[in-house]
Amino acid sequence: MNSDARHYWLMKSEPDAFSIDELKRRKQEAWDGVRNYQARNFMRDGMRPGDRIFFYHSNCALPGIVGIAEVATDAYPDPSQFDPHSPYFDPGSTREQPRWMLVEVKFVKKFKRTISLDELKRHNALTGMPLLRKGNRLSVMPVDAAEWSYILQLE
DNA sequence: GCCAACGTTGGC
DNA sequence: GCCAACGTTGGC
């Protein structure tokens, strides 16, 4: 992967758990709780500070892209995996060999409207997006530069 | 709340 | 290494 180029991503969050409004209030936040290896690998191996992220609301009345965030740090071990009181605790993970990583993300902007999943599906230019693949459950995924700019002009 | 799709786990 | 059972995701 070309480390000089800025890359684009999409990250899902359930707004009941963590919404774009909450990121706006907090300015920057650790994206903890990812417990899927493919999603972890994207954060650990693909993301670099300065990369841009579509913030996606899932499992809600109007699922869709609601704004933009930016990768603020390189990946580091997700502290919640070591915390027995956390719902994300992983007894199989050790500090010597942590299993789960996270990046911190910072708020960039909230869209004036939600670019809904339903709307995204209606654009032929976007049919290749992993987000739109049937049965896709990834919570962190790459976005092509062309798809990124295409979606931006939908707002 | 339902359920299809998918990842993970564990018995064998 | 197969695969059934199970748990989770997330649209609807």
GROMACS .gro file of C-alpha atoms (C1' of nucleotides) in nm:
model
  179
    1MET     CA    1   0.000   0.000   0.000
    2ASN     CA    2   0.129   0.344  -0.092
    3SER     CA    3   0.192   0.508   0.244
    4ASP     CA    4   0.210   0.859   0.099
    5ALA     CA    5  -0.144   0.870  -0.035
    6ARG     CA    6  -0.438   0.952   0.185
    7HIS     CA    7  -0.679   0.662   0.209
    8TYR     CA    8  -1.050   0.656   0.264
    9TRP     CA    9  -1.256   0.442   0.496
   10LEU     CA   10  -1.604   0.382   0.627
   11MET     CA   11  -1.675   0.303   0.991
   12LYS     CA   12  -2.009   0.189   1.130
   13SER     CA   13  -2.145   0.280   1.467
   14GLU     CA   14  -2.482   0.233   1.624
   15PRO     CA   15  -2.595   0.586   1.711
   16ASP     CA   16  -2.746   0.461   2.037
   17ALA     CA   17  -2.395   0.355   2.140
   18PHE     CA   18  -2.183   0.625   1.976
   19SER     CA   19  -2.317   0.883   1.732
   20ILE     CA   20  -2.161   1.150   1.515
   21ASP     CA   21  -2.307   1.409   1.752
   22GLU     CA   22  -2.116   1.254   2.038
   23LEU     CA   23  -1.794   1.259   1.837
   24LYS     CA   24  -1.861   1.624   1.760
   25ARG     CA   25  -1.892   1.699   2.131
   26ARG     CA   26  -1.585   1.503   2.230
   27LYS     CA   27  -1.376   1.615   1.929
   28GLN     CA   28  -1.167   1.297   1.935
   29GLU     CA   29  -1.234   0.945   2.053
   30ALA     CA   30  -1.077   0.599   2.064
   31TRP     CA   31  -1.269   0.362   1.837
   32ASP     CA   32  -1.280   0.072   2.080
   33GLY     CA   33  -1.467  -0.253   2.075
   34VAL     CA   34  -1.385  -0.378   1.725
   35ARG     CA   35  -1.374  -0.756   1.759
   36ASN     CA   36  -1.347  -0.869   1.401
   37TYR     CA   37  -1.011  -0.963   1.252
   38GLN     CA   38  -1.066  -0.814   0.910
   39ALA     CA   39  -1.180  -0.484   1.059
   40ARG     CA   40  -0.885  -0.486   1.297
   41ASN     CA   41  -0.644  -0.545   1.010
   42PHE     CA   42  -0.780  -0.245   0.822
   43MET     CA   43  -0.720  -0.027   1.128
   44ARG     CA   44  -0.381  -0.175   1.209
   45ASP     CA   45  -0.233  -0.213   0.863
   46GLY     CA   46  -0.421   0.031   0.645
   47MET     CA   47  -0.508   0.340   0.843
   48ARG     CA   48  -0.268   0.628   0.883
   49PRO     CA   49  -0.321   0.963   1.055
   50GLY     CA   50  -0.483   1.202   0.811
   51ASP     CA   51  -0.692   0.936   0.636
   52ARG     CA   52  -1.057   1.032   0.605
   53ILE     CA   53  -1.355   0.832   0.725
   54PHE     CA   54  -1.722   0.823   0.638
   55PHE     CA   55  -1.909   0.797   0.968
   56TYR     CA   56  -2.198   0.553   0.919
   57HIS     CA   57  -2.496   0.503   1.147
   58SER     CA   58  -2.613   0.142   1.157
   59ASN     CA   59  -2.899  -0.041   1.324
   60CYS     CA   60  -3.120   0.264   1.346
   61ALA     CA   61  -3.425   0.421   1.182
   62LEU     CA   62  -3.229   0.571   0.893
   63PRO     CA   63  -2.904   0.385   0.834
   64GLY     CA   64  -2.653   0.581   0.626
   65ILE     CA   65  -2.352   0.808   0.610
   66VAL     CA   66  -2.390   1.103   0.846
   67GLY     CA   67  -2.056   1.281   0.829
   68ILE     CA   68  -1.678   1.273   0.810
   69ALA     CA   69  -1.409   1.191   1.062
   70GLU     CA   70  -1.033   1.168   1.035
   71VAL     CA   71  -0.785   0.910   1.156
   72ALA     CA   72  -0.599   1.083   1.439
   73THR     CA   73  -0.348   0.819   1.554
   74ASP     CA   74  -0.177   0.505   1.440
   75ALA     CA   75  -0.327   0.184   1.574
   76TYR     CA   76  -0.250   0.077   1.930
   77PRO     CA   77  -0.386  -0.197   2.158
   78ASP     CA   78  -0.751  -0.149   2.256
   79PRO     CA   79  -0.743  -0.112   2.638
   80SER     CA   80  -1.095  -0.251   2.677
   81GLN     CA   81  -0.973  -0.602   2.587
   82PHE     CA   82  -0.780  -0.611   2.918
   83ASP     CA   83  -1.066  -0.482   3.134
   84PRO     CA   84  -1.270  -0.762   3.295
   85HIS     CA   85  -1.552  -0.515   3.357
   86SER     CA   86  -1.576  -0.412   2.993
   87PRO     CA   87  -1.821  -0.579   2.757
   88TYR     CA   88  -1.527  -0.594   2.517
   89PHE     CA   89  -1.307  -0.789   2.758
   90ASP     CA   90  -1.117  -1.070   2.588
   91PRO     CA   91  -0.972  -1.322   2.834
   92GLY     CA   92  -0.764  -1.472   2.554
   93SER     CA   93  -0.570  -1.151   2.497
   94THR     CA   94  -0.254  -1.050   2.685
   95ARG     CA   95  -0.063  -0.723   2.711
   96GLU     CA   96   0.238  -0.901   2.566
   97GLN     CA   97   0.036  -1.020   2.269
   98PRO     CA   98  -0.274  -0.805   2.240
   99ARG     CA   99  -0.530  -0.933   1.997
  100TRP     CA  100  -0.730  -0.616   1.932
  101MET     CA  101  -0.622  -0.274   1.810
  102LEU     CA  102  -0.793   0.061   1.771
  103VAL     CA  103  -0.727   0.402   1.623
  104GLU     CA  104  -0.847   0.735   1.755
  105VAL     CA  105  -1.068   0.936   1.524
  106LYS     CA  106  -1.145   1.306   1.528
  107PHE     CA  107  -1.452   1.492   1.419
  108VAL     CA  108  -1.439   1.671   1.084
  109LYS     CA  109  -1.796   1.749   0.986
  110LYS     CA  110  -2.155   1.637   1.012
  111PHE     CA  111  -2.354   1.631   0.689
  112LYS     CA  112  -2.662   1.847   0.665
  113ARG     CA  113  -2.855   1.532   0.590
  114THR     CA  114  -2.807   1.159   0.611
  115ILE     CA  115  -2.698   0.998   0.286
  116SER     CA  116  -2.905   0.690   0.346
  117LEU     CA  117  -2.818   0.331   0.267
  118ASP     CA  118  -3.124   0.322   0.045
  119GLU     CA  119  -2.998   0.621  -0.153
  120LEU     CA  120  -2.646   0.478  -0.187
  121LYS     CA  121  -2.794   0.159  -0.332
  122ARG     CA  122  -2.958   0.355  -0.610
  123HIS     CA  123  -2.629   0.478  -0.759
  124ASN     CA  124  -2.469   0.248  -1.012
  125ALA     CA  125  -2.131   0.409  -0.947
  126LEU     CA  126  -2.137   0.268  -0.595
  127THR     CA  127  -2.246  -0.091  -0.649
  128GLY     CA  128  -1.888  -0.213  -0.593
  129MET     CA  129  -1.875  -0.084  -0.239
  130PRO     CA  130  -1.835  -0.359   0.021
  131LEU     CA  131  -2.092  -0.170   0.228
  132LEU     CA  132  -2.358  -0.257  -0.029
  133ARG     CA  133  -2.267  -0.623  -0.065
  134LYS     CA  134  -2.543  -0.847   0.053
  135GLY     CA  135  -2.486  -0.978   0.401
  136ASN     CA  136  -2.189  -0.753   0.466
  137ARG     CA  137  -2.122  -0.718   0.836
  138LEU     CA  138  -1.784  -0.546   0.837
  139SER     CA  139  -1.776  -0.242   1.063
  140VAL     CA  140  -1.454  -0.099   0.917
  141MET     CA  141  -1.392  -0.103   0.543
  142PRO     CA  142  -1.200   0.080   0.271
  143VAL     CA  143  -1.362   0.326   0.031
  144ASP     CA  144  -1.220   0.395  -0.318
  145ALA     CA  145  -1.107   0.752  -0.389
  146ALA     CA  146  -1.358   0.763  -0.674
  147GLU     CA  147  -1.641   0.646  -0.451
  148TRP     CA  148  -1.536   0.893  -0.185
  149SER     CA  149  -1.564   1.194  -0.414
  150TYR     CA  150  -1.882   1.061  -0.573
  151ILE     CA  151  -2.052   1.034  -0.235
  152LEU     CA  152  -1.925   1.374  -0.126
  153GLN     CA  153  -2.106   1.541  -0.412
  154LEU     CA  154  -2.432   1.373  -0.312
  155GLU     CA  155  -2.453   1.582   0.002
  156DG     C1'  156  -3.883  -0.835   1.697
  157DC     C1'  157  -3.762  -1.121   1.300
  158DC     C1'  158  -3.435  -1.343   1.049
  159DA     C1'  159  -3.067  -1.390   0.675
  160DA     C1'  160  -2.594  -1.380   0.647
  161DC     C1'  161  -2.180  -1.450   0.831
  162DG     C1'  162  -1.774  -1.532   1.167
  163DT     C1'  163  -1.621  -1.816   1.538
  164DT     C1'  164  -1.595  -2.214   1.824
  165DG     C1'  165  -1.529  -2.674   1.939
  166DG     C1'  166  -1.622  -3.177   1.889
  167DC     C1'  167  -1.468  -3.528   1.621
  168DG     C1'  168  -0.956  -3.007   0.869
  169DC     C1'  169  -1.458  -3.059   0.846
  170DC     C1'  170  -1.880  -2.882   0.976
  171DA     C1'  171  -2.277  -2.821   1.301
  172DA     C1'  172  -2.401  -2.520   1.652
  173DC     C1'  173  -2.397  -2.091   1.819
  174DG     C1'  174  -2.364  -1.585   1.862
  175DT     C1'  175  -2.368  -1.143   1.637
  176DT     C1'  176  -2.472  -0.794   1.294
  177DG     C1'  177  -2.779  -0.503   1.099
  178DG     C1'  178  -3.159  -0.419   0.758
  179DC     C1'  179  -3.626  -0.432   0.759
   0.00000   0.00000   0.00000
